[in-house]
Amino acid sequence: DVKVTQSSRYLVKRTGEKVFLECVQDMDHENMFWYRQDPGLGLRLIYFSYDVKMKEKGDIPEGYSVSREKKERFSLILESASTNQTSMYLCASSTPGGQYNSPLHFGNGTRLTVT
Amino acid sequence: GQSLEQPSEVTAVEGAIVQINCTYQTSGFYGLSWYQQHDGGAPTFLSYNGLDGLEETGRFSSFLSRSDSYGYLLLQELQMKDSASYFCAVREGPAAGNKLTFGGGTRVLVKP
């Protein structure tokens, strides 16, 4: 079974702090993703990566950056946390898929509160 | 960009059938996926339609009409454990890194 592990389940940070959310997957997946989930808005893509040291902006990248130094690890960085970044953050991984579907495998999420 | 519409909430009784519709407007389309998420849990993959037609997986079926930019998820013989949120998601294809754009989710409440 694919396992995607997010380092923290709950996190409370202050406005202006630099925040690191860590994600590790154990299935040698090429693709990794960071989504945020807010009620009524579904899951919105922040950043994704299809290879080590590669990154692509998703739909809402502002205020975030990412790092992928190793294939199994994908970090989300909030450079200066703000209250509007209070949310549930979900990491996911998948194979490239190619012609065929490749389901996303999600971690259990990190609920971040910025005060 | 991508835009997906699905109902926000559906309530039904055990044993009933529920259909969750999803309409989409996309600049690129490779397939439609469905994910289930229980409260406090991670989204998990349910089904995928890359071509028009019906895909059946046990009590769940999913349908796609590419010409209508429309799909649905059909939940049959509802059980209490089916109470969850269900998300449709458009896959943009391998050239876009296999990324998914999700709808807002439909909360399904199953009553005894």
XYZ file of N, CA and C in Angstrom:
681
model
N 0.827 -1.201 0.000
C 0.000 0.000 0.000
C 0.867 1.259 0.000
N 0.451 2.222 -0.808
C 1.164 3.494 -0.836
C 0.959 4.213 0.477
N 2.054 4.762 0.987
C 1.909 5.541 2.192
C 2.463 6.941 1.946
N 1.618 7.935 2.199
C 2.031 9.327 2.134
C 1.915 9.886 3.543
N 3.029 10.329 4.065
C 3.073 10.768 5.455
C 3.352 12.255 5.543
N 2.483 12.945 6.238
C 2.690 14.374 6.499
C 3.163 14.516 7.939
N 4.152 15.377 8.120
C 4.886 15.395 9.379
C 4.044 15.798 10.572
N 3.063 16.685 10.360
C 2.258 17.148 11.490
C 0.782 17.016 11.160
N -0.012 16.652 12.122
C -1.454 16.595 11.927
C -2.090 17.945 12.235
N -1.579 18.591 13.259
C -2.055 19.922 13.632
C -0.848 20.828 13.873
N -1.019 22.084 13.440
C 0.069 23.047 13.588
C -0.539 24.413 13.875
N 0.020 25.110 14.846
C -0.420 26.476 15.144
C 0.787 27.388 15.043
N 0.681 28.402 14.201
C 1.789 29.325 13.976
C 1.284 30.765 14.086
N 2.226 31.651 14.288
C 1.874 33.072 14.392
C 2.075 33.761 13.042
N 1.320 34.808 12.839
C 1.451 35.634 11.633
C 2.896 36.079 11.461
N 3.396 35.914 10.228
C 4.749 36.331 9.916
C 5.795 35.243 10.060
N 5.454 34.160 10.713
C 6.412 33.050 10.864
C 6.633 32.344 9.530
N 7.804 31.760 9.393
C 8.090 30.897 8.251
C 7.686 29.481 8.653
N 6.893 28.851 7.804
C 6.321 27.555 8.157
C 6.724 26.508 7.123
N 7.127 25.349 7.612
C 7.497 24.236 6.741
C 6.521 23.081 6.962
N 5.912 22.628 5.878
C 5.090 21.418 5.934
C 5.805 20.344 5.121
N 5.994 19.200 5.780
C 6.781 18.147 5.154
C 5.900 16.976 4.724
N 6.288 16.371 3.618
C 5.535 15.237 3.094
C 6.519 14.211 2.545
N 6.307 12.957 2.907
C 7.168 11.878 2.437
C 6.298 10.744 1.907
N 6.678 10.211 0.735
C 5.962 9.051 0.186
C 6.946 7.906 -0.016
N 6.421 6.695 0.092
C 7.308 5.524 0.103
C 7.151 4.640 -1.124
N 6.538 5.160 -2.186
C 6.285 4.313 -3.353
C 7.063 4.744 -4.584
N 8.083 5.539 -4.403
C 8.924 5.934 -5.532
C 8.126 6.647 -6.638
N 7.108 7.388 -6.223
C 6.291 8.117 -7.193
C 7.024 9.337 -7.731
N 6.875 9.576 -9.037
C 7.521 10.733 -9.634
C 6.783 12.031 -9.291
N 5.454 11.980 -9.285
C 4.661 13.196 -9.115
C 4.279 13.409 -7.659
N 4.394 14.632 -7.211
C 3.909 14.998 -5.878
C 3.196 16.337 -5.949
N 2.221 16.504 -5.062
C 1.312 17.646 -5.131
C 1.065 18.197 -3.740
N 0.806 19.495 -3.679
C 0.281 20.118 -2.468
C -1.033 20.809 -2.796
N -2.064 20.434 -2.046
C -3.388 21.056 -2.147
C -3.732 21.694 -0.804
N -4.603 22.696 -0.859
C -5.239 23.150 0.366
C -6.735 22.928 0.223
N -7.365 22.602 1.343
C -8.788 22.288 1.330
C -9.529 23.221 2.261
N -10.508 23.916 1.722
C -11.347 24.819 2.495
C -12.804 24.489 2.215
N -13.671 24.604 3.215
C -15.087 24.227 3.040
C -15.716 24.923 1.840
N -16.381 24.127 1.010
C -17.086 24.662 -0.148
C -16.210 24.949 -1.350
N -14.899 24.946 -1.140
C -13.983 25.262 -2.247
C -13.276 24.023 -2.775
N -13.517 22.890 -2.148
C -12.848 21.681 -2.599
C -11.363 21.722 -2.323
N -10.623 21.031 -3.149
C -9.166 21.001 -3.032
C -8.582 21.887 -4.132
N -7.739 22.800 -3.731
C -7.125 23.701 -4.698
C -5.625 23.455 -4.738
N -5.096 23.330 -5.964
C -3.697 22.966 -6.151
C -2.782 24.166 -5.935
N -1.791 23.985 -5.073
C -0.851 25.058 -4.767
C 0.386 24.937 -5.658
N 1.046 23.800 -5.556
C 2.227 23.497 -6.354
C 2.256 21.997 -6.628
N 2.957 21.623 -7.684
C 3.231 20.222 -7.894
C 4.624 20.052 -8.497
N 5.071 18.810 -8.438
C 6.422 18.489 -8.910
C 6.373 17.150 -9.618
N 6.978 17.085 -10.790
C 6.996 15.826 -11.526
C 8.387 15.199 -11.578
N 9.315 15.794 -10.844
C 10.651 15.208 -10.758
C 11.432 15.946 -9.674
N 12.520 15.336 -9.268
C 13.369 15.976 -8.263
C 13.833 17.332 -8.791
N 13.790 18.309 -7.927
C 14.218 19.689 -8.208
C 13.338 20.395 -9.229
N 12.264 19.747 -9.656
C 11.330 20.394 -10.575
C 10.097 20.824 -9.796
N 9.523 21.945 -10.176
C 8.304 22.407 -9.547
C 7.487 23.205 -10.555
N 6.180 23.107 -10.381
C 5.260 23.834 -11.241
C 4.210 24.504 -10.377
N 3.837 25.724 -10.725
C 2.781 26.409 -9.988
C 1.439 25.787 -10.288
N 0.637 25.705 -9.252
C -0.734 25.274 -9.425
C -1.639 26.485 -9.608
N -2.825 26.400 -9.044
C -3.812 27.459 -9.233
C -3.686 28.592 -8.219
N -3.108 28.303 -7.053
C -3.022 29.334 -5.995
C -1.637 29.330 -5.355
N -0.576 29.640 -6.105
C 0.774 29.548 -5.549
C 1.216 30.745 -4.703
N 0.455 31.822 -4.740
C 0.901 33.050 -4.079
C 1.058 32.843 -2.573
N 2.193 33.251 -2.063
C 2.466 33.120 -0.631
C 3.096 31.806 -0.237
N 3.318 30.941 -1.221
C 3.888 29.620 -0.963
C 5.112 29.376 -1.851
N 5.963 28.490 -1.400
C 7.019 27.953 -2.237
C 7.171 26.476 -1.877
N 7.940 25.759 -2.686
C 8.120 24.332 -2.438
C 9.577 23.955 -2.650
N 9.886 22.774 -2.141
C 11.237 22.234 -2.320
C 11.139 20.738 -2.520
N 11.853 20.249 -3.523
C 11.922 18.803 -3.710
C 13.377 18.430 -4.022
N 14.103 18.165 -2.990
C 15.505 17.803 -3.102
C 15.701 16.300 -3.282
N 14.756 15.514 -2.781
C 14.789 14.066 -2.939
C 13.446 13.601 -3.478
N 13.461 12.496 -4.180
C 12.254 12.030 -4.859
C 11.109 11.778 -3.887
N 11.434 11.280 -2.706
C 10.376 10.883 -1.789
C 9.834 12.023 -0.944
N 10.451 13.187 -1.001
C 10.090 14.255 -0.066
C 9.730 15.528 -0.809
N 8.606 16.128 -0.397
C 8.120 17.361 -1.037
C 7.672 18.288 0.081
N 8.326 19.421 0.173
C 8.056 20.355 1.266
C 7.307 21.574 0.765
N 6.369 22.020 1.562
C 5.631 23.262 1.280
C 6.088 24.305 2.290
N 6.399 25.488 1.789
C 6.941 26.548 2.643
C 6.032 27.767 2.564
N 5.626 28.235 3.719
C 4.924 29.502 3.808
C 5.950 30.532 4.264
N 6.325 31.406 3.367
C 7.448 32.317 3.651
C 7.144 33.240 4.828
N 5.932 33.732 4.885
C 5.506 34.606 5.976
C 4.028 34.344 6.202
N 3.733 33.479 7.147
C 2.367 33.002 7.325
C 1.391 34.144 7.581
N 0.217 34.017 6.986
C -0.839 34.995 7.217
C -2.114 34.255 7.623
N -3.042 34.966 8.228
C -4.257 34.315 8.747
C -5.075 33.671 7.628
N -5.007 34.232 6.415
C -5.773 33.629 5.316
C -5.151 32.337 4.788
N -4.058 31.924 5.376
C -3.466 30.638 5.044
C -3.850 29.556 6.060
N -4.705 29.921 6.994
C -5.294 28.920 7.887
C -6.141 27.984 7.045
N -5.819 26.697 7.074
C -6.476 25.750 6.180
C -6.004 24.333 6.486
N -6.622 23.363 5.784
C -6.135 21.992 5.776
C -5.256 21.831 4.543
N -4.030 21.331 4.762
C -3.101 21.128 3.660
C -2.927 19.631 3.416
N -3.115 19.255 2.158
C -3.040 17.851 1.777
C -1.928 17.636 0.761
N -1.095 16.662 1.050
C -0.037 16.256 0.130
C -0.496 14.997 -0.597
N -0.092 14.838 -1.837
C -0.452 13.647 -2.596
C 0.692 13.260 -3.522
N 0.683 11.994 -3.928
C 1.692 11.534 -4.891
C 1.030 10.614 -5.904
N 1.686 10.445 -7.047
C 1.190 9.528 -8.069
C 2.321 9.202 -9.031
N 2.124 8.156 -9.801
C 3.013 7.904 -10.930
C 2.645 8.884 -12.041
N 3.448 9.001 -13.077
C 3.130 9.962 -14.147
C 1.809 9.663 -14.834
N 1.451 8.392 -14.960
C 0.164 8.038 -15.545
C 0.233 7.842 -17.038
N 0.859 8.766 -17.735
C 0.909 8.645 -19.184
C -0.466 8.600 -19.792
N -0.675 7.606 -20.623
C -1.954 7.484 -21.304
C -3.060 7.057 -20.347
N -2.687 6.412 -19.270
C -3.671 5.829 -18.375
C -3.769 6.636 -17.091
N -4.896 6.469 -16.433
C -5.099 7.184 -15.188
C -4.119 6.710 -14.125
N -3.691 7.626 -13.328
C -2.864 7.288 -12.179
C -3.439 7.999 -10.974
N -4.100 7.267 -10.095
C -4.780 7.926 -8.975
C -3.812 8.651 -8.059
N -4.309 9.705 -7.441
C -3.539 10.391 -6.421
C -3.705 9.651 -5.095
N -2.602 9.549 -4.373
C -2.606 8.970 -3.037
C -2.318 10.104 -2.061
N -3.248 10.324 -1.167
C -3.159 11.472 -0.278
C -2.650 11.090 1.107
N -1.972 12.048 1.728
C -1.684 11.955 3.143
C -2.908 12.361 3.951
N -2.815 12.260 5.274
C -3.956 12.558 6.142
C -4.154 14.041 6.391
N -3.243 14.847 5.910
C -3.441 16.283 6.004
C -2.798 16.923 7.224
N -2.493 18.198 7.088
C -2.022 19.022 8.203
C -2.980 20.184 8.349
N -3.597 20.263 9.522
C -4.494 21.412 9.764
C -3.656 22.535 10.369
N -3.466 23.571 9.599
C -2.646 24.715 10.015
C -3.538 25.870 10.450
N -3.256 26.372 11.611
C -3.930 27.574 12.107
C -2.898 28.665 12.284
N -3.163 29.798 11.652
C -2.262 30.956 11.785
C -2.979 32.023 12.603
N -2.362 32.406 13.722
C -3.031 33.368 14.616
C -2.343 34.733 14.590
N -8.563 27.995 -17.689
C -8.667 27.408 -16.382
C -9.750 26.352 -16.341
N -9.935 25.798 -15.151
C -10.908 24.736 -14.970
C -12.008 25.197 -14.023
N -13.230 24.728 -14.261
C -14.353 25.019 -13.378
C -15.223 23.782 -13.303
N -15.499 23.313 -12.093
C -16.334 22.138 -11.903
C -17.470 22.465 -10.952
N -18.674 22.016 -11.287
C -19.846 22.258 -10.468
C -20.462 20.939 -10.023
N -20.729 20.836 -8.734
C -21.424 19.679 -8.185
C -22.269 20.157 -7.018
N -23.354 19.433 -6.682
C -24.217 19.883 -5.585
C -23.453 19.849 -4.278
N -23.841 20.719 -3.359
C -23.086 20.810 -2.109
C -23.473 19.711 -1.118
N -24.725 19.271 -1.170
C -25.147 18.287 -0.175
C -26.299 17.444 -0.706
N -26.312 16.175 -0.328
C -27.389 15.260 -0.674
C -27.679 14.406 0.563
N -28.956 14.206 0.850
C -29.357 13.350 1.966
C -30.221 12.227 1.433
N -29.980 10.999 1.914
C -30.763 9.848 1.477
C -30.791 8.809 2.597
N -31.667 7.815 2.448
C -31.789 6.783 3.477
C -31.013 5.548 3.052
N -30.716 4.719 3.997
C -30.038 3.455 3.715
C -30.786 2.672 2.655
N -30.045 2.059 1.753
C -30.658 1.252 0.707
C -31.048 2.031 -0.536
N -31.051 3.349 -0.427
C -31.464 4.183 -1.563
C -30.334 4.306 -2.595
N -30.657 5.012 -3.681
C -29.684 5.313 -4.736
C -29.475 6.818 -4.795
N -28.237 7.228 -4.883
C -27.916 8.651 -4.978
C -27.075 8.892 -6.232
N -27.396 9.943 -6.954
C -26.612 10.328 -8.127
C -26.030 11.711 -7.888
N -24.732 11.832 -8.001
C -24.041 13.110 -7.823
C -23.560 13.565 -9.189
N -24.104 14.686 -9.650
C -23.747 15.202 -10.962
C -22.549 16.134 -10.890
N -21.809 16.162 -11.959
C -20.637 17.036 -12.054
C -20.558 17.591 -13.473
N -20.609 18.888 -13.591
C -20.403 19.524 -14.890
C -19.100 20.310 -14.845
N -18.437 20.369 -15.975
C -17.124 21.006 -15.964
C -16.925 21.871 -17.196
N -16.108 22.892 -17.016
C -15.631 23.726 -18.111
C -14.119 23.745 -17.995
N -13.457 23.269 -19.025
C -12.012 23.104 -18.907
C -11.306 23.571 -20.170
N -10.069 23.957 -19.982
C -9.238 24.299 -21.132
C -8.512 23.068 -21.646
N -8.425 22.044 -20.829
C -7.820 20.777 -21.232
C -8.500 19.661 -20.473
N -8.791 18.557 -21.130
C -9.510 17.466 -20.462
C -8.953 16.144 -20.918
N -8.642 15.322 -19.892
C -8.108 13.991 -20.200
C -8.942 12.907 -19.563
N -9.713 13.267 -18.542
C -10.546 12.281 -17.869
C -11.157 12.857 -16.613
N -12.170 12.161 -16.091
C -12.878 12.602 -14.887
C -12.723 11.548 -13.805
N -12.286 11.995 -12.642
C -12.096 11.088 -11.501
C -13.083 11.431 -10.395
N -13.286 10.471 -9.525
C -14.096 10.666 -8.318
C -13.310 10.197 -7.103
N -13.381 11.006 -6.054
C -12.709 10.694 -4.803
C -13.718 10.776 -3.662
N -13.494 9.941 -2.657
C -14.323 9.925 -1.459
C -13.485 10.380 -0.273
N -14.087 11.181 0.593
C -13.367 11.625 1.789
C -14.303 11.572 2.995
N -13.968 10.724 3.951
C -14.691 10.712 5.217
C -14.164 11.832 6.098
N -15.031 12.289 7.010
C -14.638 13.371 7.922
C -13.344 13.010 8.653
N -12.375 13.913 8.575
C -11.107 13.698 9.260
C -10.143 12.794 8.521
N -10.566 12.293 7.359
C -9.712 11.369 6.630
C -9.141 11.962 5.357
N -8.336 11.175 4.686
C -7.743 11.588 3.421
C -8.665 11.233 2.263
N -8.672 12.023 1.208
C -9.422 11.625 0.007
C -8.861 10.319 -0.545
N -9.764 9.442 -0.986
C -9.325 8.188 -1.592
C -9.996 8.030 -2.952
N -9.272 7.465 -3.875
C -9.729 7.308 -5.248
C -10.876 6.311 -5.326
N -11.914 6.672 -6.103
C -13.048 5.770 -6.306
C -13.102 5.234 -7.737
N -13.078 6.163 -8.715
C -13.249 5.710 -10.089
C -12.719 6.760 -11.055
N -12.579 6.320 -12.305
C -12.051 7.192 -13.357
C -12.739 6.863 -14.663
N -13.104 7.923 -15.403
C -13.648 7.774 -16.754
C -12.773 8.566 -17.716
N -12.117 7.837 -18.606
C -11.343 8.492 -19.639
C -12.110 8.571 -20.946
N -13.064 7.671 -21.098
C -13.903 7.623 -22.297
C -15.364 7.723 -21.893
N -16.198 8.073 -22.861
C -17.635 8.154 -22.601
C -18.170 6.795 -22.155
N -19.146 6.860 -21.271
C -19.808 5.626 -20.882
C -19.787 5.411 -19.393
N -20.181 4.225 -19.018
C -20.367 3.866 -17.622
C -19.255 2.934 -17.151
N -18.704 3.240 -15.986
C -17.732 2.375 -15.322
C -18.350 1.898 -14.011
N -18.352 0.595 -13.789
C -18.979 0.062 -12.580
C -17.941 -0.604 -11.690
N -18.000 -0.234 -10.402
C -17.124 -0.845 -9.416
C -17.961 -1.163 -8.188
N -18.480 -2.366 -8.158
C -19.313 -2.773 -7.030
C -20.587 -1.941 -6.966
N -20.837 -1.326 -5.811
C -22.064 -0.529 -5.638
C -21.946 0.855 -6.272
N -20.739 1.229 -6.669
C -20.525 2.567 -7.231
C -20.329 2.469 -8.739
N -20.918 3.429 -9.451
C -20.729 3.534 -10.890
C -20.436 4.978 -11.220
N -19.688 5.194 -12.292
C -19.428 6.560 -12.735
C -19.642 6.639 -14.235
N -20.158 7.769 -14.658
C -20.534 7.974 -16.059
C -19.892 9.244 -16.575
N -19.566 9.249 -17.853
C -18.994 10.432 -18.488
C -19.598 10.642 -19.866
N -19.929 11.899 -20.157
C -20.287 12.327 -21.506
C -19.390 13.507 -21.846
N -18.388 13.290 -22.662
C -17.440 14.345 -23.006
C -18.107 15.441 -23.830
N -19.046 15.058 -24.692
C -19.702 16.056 -25.528
C -20.559 17.001 -24.688
N -21.051 16.541 -23.554
C -21.877 17.369 -22.670
C -21.081 17.955 -21.514
N -19.795 17.646 -21.429
C -18.947 18.092 -20.307
C -19.627 17.764 -18.977
N -20.019 16.526 -18.855
C -20.870 16.103 -17.744
C -20.530 14.690 -17.319
N -20.579 14.481 -16.031
C -20.410 13.144 -15.496
C -21.212 12.993 -14.225
N -21.359 11.775 -13.774
C -22.014 11.551 -12.494
C -21.438 10.337 -11.799
N -21.613 10.341 -10.494
C -21.272 9.202 -9.654
C -22.569 8.658 -9.094
N -22.782 7.356 -9.229
C -23.998 6.716 -8.760
C -23.656 5.803 -7.590
N -24.281 6.068 -6.478
C -24.077 5.249 -5.284
C -25.340 4.410 -5.074
N -25.220 3.115 -5.134
C -26.374 2.236 -5.008
C -26.342 1.501 -3.667
N -27.524 1.061 -3.256
C -27.654 0.301 -1.997
C -26.898 1.007 -0.876
N -27.257 2.258 -0.691
C -26.529 3.109 0.250
C -26.393 2.454 1.620
N -25.203 2.624 2.186
C -24.930 2.152 3.539
C -24.494 3.335 4.388
N -24.616 3.185 5.691
C -24.241 4.288 6.589
C -22.803 4.710 6.365
N -21.944 3.745 6.051
C -20.524 4.059 5.863
C -20.263 4.895 4.605
N -21.285 5.059 3.751
C -21.137 5.890 2.558
C -21.285 7.372 2.881
N -21.660 7.695 4.103
C -21.711 9.108 4.515
C -20.306 9.684 4.436
N -20.129 10.633 3.549
C -18.797 11.174 3.264
C -18.955 12.314 2.271
N -17.862 12.960 1.949
C -17.846 13.948 0.865
C -17.275 13.298 -0.389
N -17.851 13.649 -1.520
C -17.440 13.076 -2.798
C -17.036 14.214 -3.731
N -15.868 14.069 -4.336
C -15.317 15.117 -5.191
C -15.132 14.589 -6.609
N -15.586 15.354 -7.575
C -15.191 15.064 -8.947
C -13.939 15.882 -9.247
N -13.149 15.383 -10.174
C -11.883 16.042 -10.483
C -11.540 15.808 -11.945
N -11.103 16.854 -12.611
C -10.697 16.759 -14.013
C -9.197 16.537 -14.084
N -8.824 15.548 -14.876
C -7.408 15.277 -15.102
C -6.987 15.980 -16.385
N -5.879 16.717 -16.317
C -5.450 17.497 -17.473
C -4.492 16.761 -18.383
N -4.042 15.574 -17.988
C -3.203 14.808 -18.897
C -1.743 14.805 -18.529
N -0.973 13.899 -19.106
C 0.430 13.720 -18.726
C 1.287 14.943 -18.997
N 0.956 15.715 -20.014
C 1.748 16.907 -20.312
C 1.633 17.952 -19.214
N 0.563 17.881 -18.437
C 0.352 18.804 -17.312
C 0.685 18.130 -15.994
N 1.505 17.091 -16.049
C 1.941 16.437 -14.817
C 0.880 15.616 -14.129
N -0.149 15.243 -14.877
C -1.213 14.411 -14.313
C -1.956 15.123 -13.177
N -1.930 16.450 -13.171
C -2.563 17.143 -12.063
C -4.082 17.101 -12.187
N -4.728 17.163 -11.045
C -6.183 17.140 -10.968
C -6.711 18.477 -10.473
N -7.799 18.923 -11.057
C -8.548 20.068 -10.545
C -9.852 19.540 -9.985
N -10.141 19.872 -8.718
C -11.272 19.307 -7.994
C -12.474 20.241 -7.966
N -13.663 19.639 -7.914
C -14.866 20.393 -7.620
C -14.961 20.681 -6.127
N -16.014 21.400 -5.745
C -16.157 21.808 -4.357
C -16.587 20.697 -3.408
N -17.010 19.565 -3.963
C -17.385 18.429 -3.120
C -18.880 18.378 -2.838
N -19.393 17.172 -2.726
C -20.794 16.922 -2.360
C -20.809 16.104 -1.082
N -21.436 16.660 -0.076
C -21.525 15.949 1.202
C -22.759 15.062 1.155
N -22.553 13.762 1.299
C -23.660 12.800 1.294
C -23.920 12.345 2.716
N -25.158 12.517 3.146
C -25.564 12.092 4.485
C -26.553 10.944 4.331
N -26.206 9.796 4.870
C -27.073 8.629 4.807
C -27.760 8.466 6.152
N -29.091 8.414 6.114
C -29.879 8.277 7.343
C -30.434 6.865 7.448
N -30.641 6.404 8.675
C -31.174 5.032 8.853
C -32.590 4.899 8.298
